[in-house]
Short mmCIF file of C-alpha atoms and ligand atoms in Angstrom, two decimals:
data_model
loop_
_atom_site.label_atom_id
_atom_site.label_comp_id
_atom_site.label_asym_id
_atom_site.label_seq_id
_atom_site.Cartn_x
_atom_site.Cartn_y
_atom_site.Cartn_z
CA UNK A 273 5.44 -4.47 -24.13
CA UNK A 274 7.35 -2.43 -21.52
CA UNK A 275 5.98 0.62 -20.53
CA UNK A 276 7.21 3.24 -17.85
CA UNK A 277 4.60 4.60 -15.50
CA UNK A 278 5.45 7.35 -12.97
CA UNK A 279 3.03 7.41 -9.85
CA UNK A 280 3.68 10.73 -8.47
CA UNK A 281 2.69 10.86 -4.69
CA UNK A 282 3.11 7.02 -4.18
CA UNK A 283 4.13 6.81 -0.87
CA UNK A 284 0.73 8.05 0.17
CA UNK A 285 -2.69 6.34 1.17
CA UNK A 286 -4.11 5.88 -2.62
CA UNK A 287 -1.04 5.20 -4.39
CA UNK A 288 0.30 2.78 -2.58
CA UNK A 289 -2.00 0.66 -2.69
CA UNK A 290 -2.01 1.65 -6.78
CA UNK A 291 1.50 0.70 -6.97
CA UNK A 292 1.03 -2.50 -5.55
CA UNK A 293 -2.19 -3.13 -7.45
CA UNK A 294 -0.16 -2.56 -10.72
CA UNK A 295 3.06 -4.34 -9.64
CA UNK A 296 0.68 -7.73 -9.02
CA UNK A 297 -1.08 -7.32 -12.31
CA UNK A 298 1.58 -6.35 -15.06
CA UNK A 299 5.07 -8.08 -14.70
CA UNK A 300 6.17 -6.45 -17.78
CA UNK A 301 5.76 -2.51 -16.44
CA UNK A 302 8.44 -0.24 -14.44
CA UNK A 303 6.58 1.91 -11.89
CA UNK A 304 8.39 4.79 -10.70
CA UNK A 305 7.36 6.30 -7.72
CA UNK A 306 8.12 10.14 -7.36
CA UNK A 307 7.45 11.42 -4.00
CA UNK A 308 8.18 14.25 -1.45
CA UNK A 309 7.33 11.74 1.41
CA UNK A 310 5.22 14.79 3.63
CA UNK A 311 3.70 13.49 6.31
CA UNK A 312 1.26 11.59 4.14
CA UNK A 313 4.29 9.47 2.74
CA UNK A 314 5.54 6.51 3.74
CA UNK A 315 8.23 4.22 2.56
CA UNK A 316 6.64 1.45 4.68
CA UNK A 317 3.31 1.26 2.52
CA UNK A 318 5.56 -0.43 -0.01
CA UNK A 319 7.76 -2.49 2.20
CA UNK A 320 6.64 -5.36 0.16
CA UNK A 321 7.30 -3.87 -3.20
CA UNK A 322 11.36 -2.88 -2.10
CA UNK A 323 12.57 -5.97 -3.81
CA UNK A 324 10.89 -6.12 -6.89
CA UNK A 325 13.17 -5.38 -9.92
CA UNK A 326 10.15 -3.43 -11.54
CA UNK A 327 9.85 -0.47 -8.91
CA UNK A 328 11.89 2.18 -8.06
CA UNK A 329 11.65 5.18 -5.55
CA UNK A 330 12.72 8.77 -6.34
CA UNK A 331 12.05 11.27 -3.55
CA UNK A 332 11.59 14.90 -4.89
CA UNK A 333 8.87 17.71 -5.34
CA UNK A 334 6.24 17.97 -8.05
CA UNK A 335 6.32 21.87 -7.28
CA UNK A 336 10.09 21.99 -7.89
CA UNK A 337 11.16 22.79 -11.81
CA UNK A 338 14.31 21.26 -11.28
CA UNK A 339 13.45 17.82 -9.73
CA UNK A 340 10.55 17.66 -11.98
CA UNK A 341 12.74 18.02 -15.62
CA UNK A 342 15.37 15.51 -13.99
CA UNK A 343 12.99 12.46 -12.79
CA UNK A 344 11.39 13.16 -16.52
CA UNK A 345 14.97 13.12 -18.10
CA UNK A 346 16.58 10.06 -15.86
CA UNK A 347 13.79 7.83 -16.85
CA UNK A 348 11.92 8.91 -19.50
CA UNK A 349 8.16 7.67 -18.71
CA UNK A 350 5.25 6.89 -20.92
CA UNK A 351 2.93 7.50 -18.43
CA UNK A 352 1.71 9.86 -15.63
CA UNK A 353 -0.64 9.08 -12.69
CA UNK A 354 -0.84 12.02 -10.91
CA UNK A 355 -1.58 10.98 -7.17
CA UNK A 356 1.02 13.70 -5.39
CA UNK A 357 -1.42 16.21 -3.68
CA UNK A 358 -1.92 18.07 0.29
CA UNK A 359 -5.34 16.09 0.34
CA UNK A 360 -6.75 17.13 3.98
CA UNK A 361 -9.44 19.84 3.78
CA UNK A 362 -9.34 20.47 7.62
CA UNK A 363 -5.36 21.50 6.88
CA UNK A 364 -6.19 23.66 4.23
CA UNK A 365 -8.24 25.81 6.01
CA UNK A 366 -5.50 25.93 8.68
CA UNK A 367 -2.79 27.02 5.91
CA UNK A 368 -3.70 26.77 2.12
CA UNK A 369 -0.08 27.40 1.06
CA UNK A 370 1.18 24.00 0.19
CA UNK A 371 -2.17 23.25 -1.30
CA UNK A 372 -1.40 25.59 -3.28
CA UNK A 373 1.94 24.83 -4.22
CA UNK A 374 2.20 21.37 -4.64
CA UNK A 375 -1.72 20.94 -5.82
CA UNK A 376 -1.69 23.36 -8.71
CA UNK A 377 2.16 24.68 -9.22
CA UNK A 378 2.91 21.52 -9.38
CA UNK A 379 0.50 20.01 -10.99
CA UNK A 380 1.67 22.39 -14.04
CA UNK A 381 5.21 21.62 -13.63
CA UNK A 382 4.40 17.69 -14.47
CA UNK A 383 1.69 18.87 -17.43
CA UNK A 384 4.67 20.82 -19.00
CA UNK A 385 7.18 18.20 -18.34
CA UNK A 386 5.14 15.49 -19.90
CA UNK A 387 4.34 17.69 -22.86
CA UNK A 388 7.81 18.55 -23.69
CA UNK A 389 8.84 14.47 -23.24
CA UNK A 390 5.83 13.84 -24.93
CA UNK A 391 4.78 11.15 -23.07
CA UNK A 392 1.75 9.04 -24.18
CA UNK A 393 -0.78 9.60 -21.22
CA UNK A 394 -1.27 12.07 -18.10
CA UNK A 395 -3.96 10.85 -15.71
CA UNK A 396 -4.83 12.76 -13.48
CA UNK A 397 -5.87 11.98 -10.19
CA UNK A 398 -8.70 14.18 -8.82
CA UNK A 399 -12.27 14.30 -5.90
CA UNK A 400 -15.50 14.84 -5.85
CA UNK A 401 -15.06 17.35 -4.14
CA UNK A 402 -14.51 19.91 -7.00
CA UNK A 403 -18.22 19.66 -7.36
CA UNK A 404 -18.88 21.22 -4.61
CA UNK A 405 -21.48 20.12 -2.08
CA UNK A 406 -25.41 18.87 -3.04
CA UNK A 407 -28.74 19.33 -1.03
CA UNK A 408 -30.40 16.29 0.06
CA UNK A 409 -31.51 15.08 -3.45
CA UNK A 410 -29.13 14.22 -7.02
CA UNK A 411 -26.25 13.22 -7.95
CA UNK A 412 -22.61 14.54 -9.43
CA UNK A 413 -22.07 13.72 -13.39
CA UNK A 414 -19.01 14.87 -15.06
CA UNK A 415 -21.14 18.30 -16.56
CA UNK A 416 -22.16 19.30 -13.37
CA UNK A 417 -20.28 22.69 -12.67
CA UNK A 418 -17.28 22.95 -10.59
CA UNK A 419 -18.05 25.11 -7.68
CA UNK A 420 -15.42 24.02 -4.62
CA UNK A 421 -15.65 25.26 -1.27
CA UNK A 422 -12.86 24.44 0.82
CA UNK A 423 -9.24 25.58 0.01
CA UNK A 424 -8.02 22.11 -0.69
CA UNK A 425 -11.01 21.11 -3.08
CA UNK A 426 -10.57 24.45 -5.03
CA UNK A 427 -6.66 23.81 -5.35
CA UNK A 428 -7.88 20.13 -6.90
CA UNK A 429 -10.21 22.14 -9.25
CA UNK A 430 -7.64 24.58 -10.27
CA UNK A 431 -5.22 21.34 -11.48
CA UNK A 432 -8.44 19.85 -13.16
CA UNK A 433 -8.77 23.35 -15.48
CA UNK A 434 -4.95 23.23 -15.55
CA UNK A 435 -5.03 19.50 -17.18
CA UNK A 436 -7.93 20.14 -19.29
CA UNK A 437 -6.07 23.23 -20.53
CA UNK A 438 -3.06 21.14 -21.50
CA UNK A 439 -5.80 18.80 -23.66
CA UNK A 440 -6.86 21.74 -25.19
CA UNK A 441 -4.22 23.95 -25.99
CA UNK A 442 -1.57 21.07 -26.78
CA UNK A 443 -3.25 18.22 -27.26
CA UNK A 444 -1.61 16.21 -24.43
CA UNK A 445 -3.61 13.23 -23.76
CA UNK A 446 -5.58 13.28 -20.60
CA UNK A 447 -7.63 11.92 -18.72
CA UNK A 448 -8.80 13.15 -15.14
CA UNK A 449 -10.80 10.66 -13.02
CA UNK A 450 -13.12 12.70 -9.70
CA UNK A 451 -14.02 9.70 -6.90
CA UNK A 452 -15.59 9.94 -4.12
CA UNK A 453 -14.03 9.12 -0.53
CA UNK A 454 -11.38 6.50 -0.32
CA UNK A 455 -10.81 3.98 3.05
CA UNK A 456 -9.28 1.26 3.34
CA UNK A 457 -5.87 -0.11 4.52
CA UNK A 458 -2.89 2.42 4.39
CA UNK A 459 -5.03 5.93 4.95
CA UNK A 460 -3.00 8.64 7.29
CA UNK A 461 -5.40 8.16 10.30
CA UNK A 462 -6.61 12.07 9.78
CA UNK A 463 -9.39 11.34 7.33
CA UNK A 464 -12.81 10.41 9.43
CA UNK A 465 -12.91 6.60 9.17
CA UNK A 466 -8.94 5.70 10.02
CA UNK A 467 -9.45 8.50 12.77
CA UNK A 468 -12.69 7.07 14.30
CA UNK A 469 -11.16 3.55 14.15
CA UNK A 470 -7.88 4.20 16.10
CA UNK A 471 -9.28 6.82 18.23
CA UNK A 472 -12.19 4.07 19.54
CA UNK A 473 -9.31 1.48 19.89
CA UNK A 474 -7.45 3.99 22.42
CA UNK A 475 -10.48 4.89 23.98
CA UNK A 476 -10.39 8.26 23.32
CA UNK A 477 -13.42 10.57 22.30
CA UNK A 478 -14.51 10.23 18.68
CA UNK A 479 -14.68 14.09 17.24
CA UNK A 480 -18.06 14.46 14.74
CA UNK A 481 -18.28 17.61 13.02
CA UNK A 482 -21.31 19.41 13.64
CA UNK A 483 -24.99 17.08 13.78
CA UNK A 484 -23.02 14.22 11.97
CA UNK A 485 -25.83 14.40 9.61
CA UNK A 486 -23.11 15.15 6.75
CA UNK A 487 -22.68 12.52 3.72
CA UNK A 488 -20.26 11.11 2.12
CA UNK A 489 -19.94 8.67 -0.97
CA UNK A 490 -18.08 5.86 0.24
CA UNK A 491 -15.47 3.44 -2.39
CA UNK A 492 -12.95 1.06 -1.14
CA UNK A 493 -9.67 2.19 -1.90
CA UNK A 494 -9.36 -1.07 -4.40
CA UNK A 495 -12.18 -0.04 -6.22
CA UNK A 496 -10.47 3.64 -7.27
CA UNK A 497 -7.13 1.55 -7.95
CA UNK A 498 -9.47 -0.78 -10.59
CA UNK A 499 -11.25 2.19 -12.17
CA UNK A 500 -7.92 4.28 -12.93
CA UNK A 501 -6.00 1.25 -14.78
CA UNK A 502 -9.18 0.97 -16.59
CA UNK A 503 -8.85 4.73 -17.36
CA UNK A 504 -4.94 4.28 -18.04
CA UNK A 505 -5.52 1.72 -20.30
CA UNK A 506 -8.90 2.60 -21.89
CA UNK A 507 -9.74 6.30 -21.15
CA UNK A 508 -11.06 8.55 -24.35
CA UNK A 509 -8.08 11.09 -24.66
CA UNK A 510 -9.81 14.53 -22.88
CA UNK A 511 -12.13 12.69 -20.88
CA UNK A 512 -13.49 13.39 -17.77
CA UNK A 513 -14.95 9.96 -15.81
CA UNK A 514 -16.60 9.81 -12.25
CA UNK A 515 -15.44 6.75 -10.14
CA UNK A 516 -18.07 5.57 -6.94
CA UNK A 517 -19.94 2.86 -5.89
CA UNK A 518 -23.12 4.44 -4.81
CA UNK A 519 -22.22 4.46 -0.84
CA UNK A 520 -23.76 7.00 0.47
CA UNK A 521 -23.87 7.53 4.38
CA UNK A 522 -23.80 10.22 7.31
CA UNK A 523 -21.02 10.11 9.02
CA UNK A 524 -22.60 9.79 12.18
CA UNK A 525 -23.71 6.05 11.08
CA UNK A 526 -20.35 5.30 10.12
CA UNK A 527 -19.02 5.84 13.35
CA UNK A 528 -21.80 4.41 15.15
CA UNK A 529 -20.89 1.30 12.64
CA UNK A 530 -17.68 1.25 13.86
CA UNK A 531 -17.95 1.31 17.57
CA UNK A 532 -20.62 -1.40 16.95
CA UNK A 533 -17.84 -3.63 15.00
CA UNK A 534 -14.89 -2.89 17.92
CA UNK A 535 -17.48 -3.85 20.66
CA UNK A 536 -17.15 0.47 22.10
CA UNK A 537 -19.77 2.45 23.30
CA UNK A 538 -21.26 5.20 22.19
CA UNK A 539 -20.62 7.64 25.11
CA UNK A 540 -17.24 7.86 23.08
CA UNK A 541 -18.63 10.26 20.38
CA UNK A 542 -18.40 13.74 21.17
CA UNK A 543 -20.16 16.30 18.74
CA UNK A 544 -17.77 19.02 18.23
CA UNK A 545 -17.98 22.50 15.94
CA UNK A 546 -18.83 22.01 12.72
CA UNK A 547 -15.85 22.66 9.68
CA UNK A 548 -16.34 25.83 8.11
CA UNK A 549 -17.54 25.66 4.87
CA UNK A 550 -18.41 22.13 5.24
CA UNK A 551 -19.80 20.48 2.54
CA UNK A 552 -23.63 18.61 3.26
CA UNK A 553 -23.50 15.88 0.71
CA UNK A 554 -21.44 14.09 -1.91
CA UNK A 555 -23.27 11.63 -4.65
CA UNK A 556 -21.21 10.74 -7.36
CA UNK A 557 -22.73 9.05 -10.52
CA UNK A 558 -20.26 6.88 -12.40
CA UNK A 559 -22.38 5.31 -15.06
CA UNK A 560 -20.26 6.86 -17.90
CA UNK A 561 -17.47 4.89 -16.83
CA UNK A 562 -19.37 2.09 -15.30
CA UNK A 563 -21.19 1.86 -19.67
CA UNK A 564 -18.47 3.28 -21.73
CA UNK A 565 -15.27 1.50 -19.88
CA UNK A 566 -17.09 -1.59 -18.50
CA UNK A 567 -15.74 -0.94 -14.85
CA UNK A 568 -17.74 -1.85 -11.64
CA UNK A 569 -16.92 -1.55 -7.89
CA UNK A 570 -16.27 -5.19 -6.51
CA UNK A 571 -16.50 -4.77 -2.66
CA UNK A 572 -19.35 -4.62 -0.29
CA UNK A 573 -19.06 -1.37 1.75
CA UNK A 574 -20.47 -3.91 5.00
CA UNK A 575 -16.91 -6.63 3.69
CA UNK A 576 -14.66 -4.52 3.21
CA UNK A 577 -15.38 -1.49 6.30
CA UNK A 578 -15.05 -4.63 8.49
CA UNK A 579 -11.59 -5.87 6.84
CA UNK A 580 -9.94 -2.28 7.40
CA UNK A 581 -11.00 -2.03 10.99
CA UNK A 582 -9.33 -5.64 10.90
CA UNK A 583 -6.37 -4.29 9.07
CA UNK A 584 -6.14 -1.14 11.49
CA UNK A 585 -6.33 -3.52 14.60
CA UNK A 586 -3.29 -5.12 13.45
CA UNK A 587 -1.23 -2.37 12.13
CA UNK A 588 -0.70 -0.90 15.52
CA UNK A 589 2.64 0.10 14.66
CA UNK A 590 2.22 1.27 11.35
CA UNK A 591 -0.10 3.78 13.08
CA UNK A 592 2.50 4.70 15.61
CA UNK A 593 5.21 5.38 13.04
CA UNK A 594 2.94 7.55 10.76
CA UNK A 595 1.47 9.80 12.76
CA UNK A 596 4.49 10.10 15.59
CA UNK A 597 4.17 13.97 17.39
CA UNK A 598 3.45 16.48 14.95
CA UNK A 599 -0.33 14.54 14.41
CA UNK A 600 -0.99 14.64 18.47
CA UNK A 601 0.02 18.46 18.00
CA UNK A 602 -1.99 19.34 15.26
CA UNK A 603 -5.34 17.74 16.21
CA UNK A 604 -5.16 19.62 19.67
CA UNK A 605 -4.92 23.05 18.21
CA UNK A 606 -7.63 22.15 15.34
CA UNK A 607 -10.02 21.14 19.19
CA UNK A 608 -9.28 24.05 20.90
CA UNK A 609 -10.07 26.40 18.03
CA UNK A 610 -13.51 24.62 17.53
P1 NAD B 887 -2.29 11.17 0.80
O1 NAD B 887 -2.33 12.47 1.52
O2 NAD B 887 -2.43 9.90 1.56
O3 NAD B 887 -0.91 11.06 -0.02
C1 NAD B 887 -0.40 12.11 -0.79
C2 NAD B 887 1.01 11.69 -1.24
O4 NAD B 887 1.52 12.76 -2.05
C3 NAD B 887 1.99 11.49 -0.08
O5 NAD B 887 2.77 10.36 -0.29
C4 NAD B 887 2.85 12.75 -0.14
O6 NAD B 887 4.17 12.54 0.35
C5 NAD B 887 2.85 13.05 -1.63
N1 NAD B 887 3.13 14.47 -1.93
C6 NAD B 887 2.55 15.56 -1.34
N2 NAD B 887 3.09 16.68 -1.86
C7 NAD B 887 3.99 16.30 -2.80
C8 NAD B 887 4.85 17.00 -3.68
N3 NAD B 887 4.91 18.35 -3.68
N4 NAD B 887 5.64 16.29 -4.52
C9 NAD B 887 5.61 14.92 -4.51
N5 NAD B 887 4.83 14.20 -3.69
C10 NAD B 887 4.03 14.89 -2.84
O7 NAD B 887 -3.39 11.28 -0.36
P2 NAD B 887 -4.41 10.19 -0.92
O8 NAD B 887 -5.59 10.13 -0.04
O9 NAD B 887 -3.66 8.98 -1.28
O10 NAD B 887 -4.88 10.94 -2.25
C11 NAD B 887 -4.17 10.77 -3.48
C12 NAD B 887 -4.86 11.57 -4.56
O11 NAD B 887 -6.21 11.13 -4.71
C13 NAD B 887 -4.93 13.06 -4.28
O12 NAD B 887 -4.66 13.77 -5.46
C14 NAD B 887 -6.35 13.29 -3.82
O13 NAD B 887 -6.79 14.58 -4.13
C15 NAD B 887 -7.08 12.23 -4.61
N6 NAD B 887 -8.32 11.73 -4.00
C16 NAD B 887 -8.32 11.26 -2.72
C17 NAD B 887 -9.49 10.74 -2.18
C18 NAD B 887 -9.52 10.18 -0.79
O14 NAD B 887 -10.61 9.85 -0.30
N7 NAD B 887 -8.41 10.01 -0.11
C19 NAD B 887 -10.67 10.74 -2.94
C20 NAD B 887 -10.63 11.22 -4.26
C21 NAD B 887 -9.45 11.71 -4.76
P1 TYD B 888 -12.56 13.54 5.76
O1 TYD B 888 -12.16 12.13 6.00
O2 TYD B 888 -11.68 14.63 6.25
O3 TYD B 888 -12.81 13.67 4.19
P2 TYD B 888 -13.46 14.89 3.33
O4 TYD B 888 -13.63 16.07 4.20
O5 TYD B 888 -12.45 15.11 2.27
O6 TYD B 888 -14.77 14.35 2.83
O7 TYD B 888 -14.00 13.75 6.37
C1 TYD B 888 -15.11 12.96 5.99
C2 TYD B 888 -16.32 13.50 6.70
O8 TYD B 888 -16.18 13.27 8.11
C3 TYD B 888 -16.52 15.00 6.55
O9 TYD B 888 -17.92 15.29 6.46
C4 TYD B 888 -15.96 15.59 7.82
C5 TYD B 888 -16.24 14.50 8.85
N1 TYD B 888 -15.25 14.37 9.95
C6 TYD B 888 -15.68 14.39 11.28
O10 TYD B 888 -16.88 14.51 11.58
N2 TYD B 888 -14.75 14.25 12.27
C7 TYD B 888 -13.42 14.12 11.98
O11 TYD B 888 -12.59 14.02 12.92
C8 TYD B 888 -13.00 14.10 10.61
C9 TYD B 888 -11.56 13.96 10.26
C10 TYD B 888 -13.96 14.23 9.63
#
């Protein structure tokens, strides 16, 4: 069987490394990759896909009408993964606009798009972090209200009611899948543990937010890729599944893990103001899909932390190319402000 899958926002840290995932495990299925390459894309992540007759790239914007009805025209898919997203919170508290635009506008502009193709499947892509943020005790399930706080997580929310909306009020088949934080190879070296990693390899100070004493839920990025072609494949049409591999740690101890791992000291960290808004603690609990889809993370947080500092180490250039000046720019006003 031949099926059509369009990754939207595969250029980026998570669906790269879907695109390959897929492209290893079905030889029958055409991925196409639709993507606005921001700063978070890059053609390089899929340097190794380039030749493969079952892949094809298509820049253009999920929050534009008129690329939107002519990738769904041109190629007709049966499937949606919907990866494209602005996906830094500190960003969106800097400027919510394109948050805005690309994370819910466009979200609809792909829900009505598939609807009117009538495509077989829209997963959607979406965080944790449209729970919200928990005290020192529980977990997230999938009926625990949605109460975002930062501009970026309450965009993500907005595209979850959006999708669920299009379940209900169409019938489009859905599914929306909420993880908890990604790393692994391939992640824009914003997000804390790229950014602790290749900071502490140019010996330069390591920025913690506040006490450190935050949490987050830790999966490796091949983990999320395992759990949403489960979902693809498997999913109840209207469901809602959690996807994390009961990780938790502060993210002071992940950064004191990875200076321990690169042989750095410690006099690198420097505690800096805390994020506004910042959420304490993420916990998600994935037994629904874990008992009703059979899916279970693979990887060792201790394995696979130490294989992406590896994989960092030796990407030296990949680094360089992907963050070039605008990144150095950025992170200097977010400082100063703090
Ligand atoms: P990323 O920032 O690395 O990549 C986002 C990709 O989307 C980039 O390739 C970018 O060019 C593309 N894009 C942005 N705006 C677009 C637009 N208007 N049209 C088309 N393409 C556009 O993000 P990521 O970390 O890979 O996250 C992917 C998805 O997974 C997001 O929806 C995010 O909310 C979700 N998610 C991420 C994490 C995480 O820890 N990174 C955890 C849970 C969920
Ligand atoms: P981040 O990777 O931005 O993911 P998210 O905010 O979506 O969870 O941040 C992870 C945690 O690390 C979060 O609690 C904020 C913190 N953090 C720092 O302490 N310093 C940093 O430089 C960054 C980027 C994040």
């Amino acid at each position: 069987m031949n099926k059509i899958i369009m990754v939207t926002g595969g250029a980026g840290f998570i669906g790269s490394n879907f695109i390959k995932f897929m492209l290893n495990k079905y030889q029958d299925y055409k991925i196409i990759n639709f993507d606005k390459l921001t700063y978070a894309g890059n053609l390089r992540n899929l340097s190794s896909a380039e030749n493969n007759p079952n892949y094809y790239f298509v820049k253009g914007d999920i929050a534009s009408e008129k690329d939107v009805k002519s990738i769904f025209e041109e190629f007709s898919p049966d499937y949606v993964v919907n990866f494209a997203a602005e996906t830094h919170v500190d960003r969106s508290i800097m400027d919510s606009t394109a948050f805005i635009m690309t994370n819910v506008v466009g979200t609809q502009l792909l829900l009505d798009s598939a609807r009117t193709n009538q495509i077989k499947k829209f997963v959607h892509i979406s965080t944790d972090e449209v729970y919200g943020s928990l005290g020192q005790e529980g977990t997230f399930n999938e009926n625990s209200p949605i109460k975002p706080n930062s501009p970026y997580s309450a965009s993500k929310a907005s595209s979850d009611l959006l999708v669920r909306a299009a379940w209900k009020t169409y019938g489009l088949n859905v599914n929306i899948t909420r993880c908890s934080n990604n790393y692994g190879p391939l992640q824009f070296p914003e997000k804390l543990i790229p950014l602790m990693i290749n900071n502490a390899n140019n010996n330069k100070e390591l920025p913690v937010y506040g006490n450190g004493t935050n949490v987050r839920d830790w999966i490796h990025v091949e983990d999320h890729c395992s759990a949403i072609d489960l979902v693809l494949h498997e999913g109840v049409p209207g469901s809602v599944y959690n996807i994390g591999a009961d990780n938790e740690w502060k993210n002071i101890e992940i950064v004191k893990t990875i200076l321990r791992h690169m042989n750095k000291p410690e006099s690198l960290i420097r505690f800096v103001t805390d994020r506004p808004g910042h959420d304490l603690r993420y916990a998600i609990d994935s037994s629904k899909i874990q008992k009703d889809l059979g899916w279970k993370p693979q990887i060792e947080f201790s394995d696979g932390l130490k294989s992406t500092i590896d994989w960092y180490l030796s990407h030296s250039e990949w680094i360089e190319e992907i963050v070039k000046g605008d990144y150095v720019n950025y992170y200097k006003q977010m400082y100063e402000e703090r």
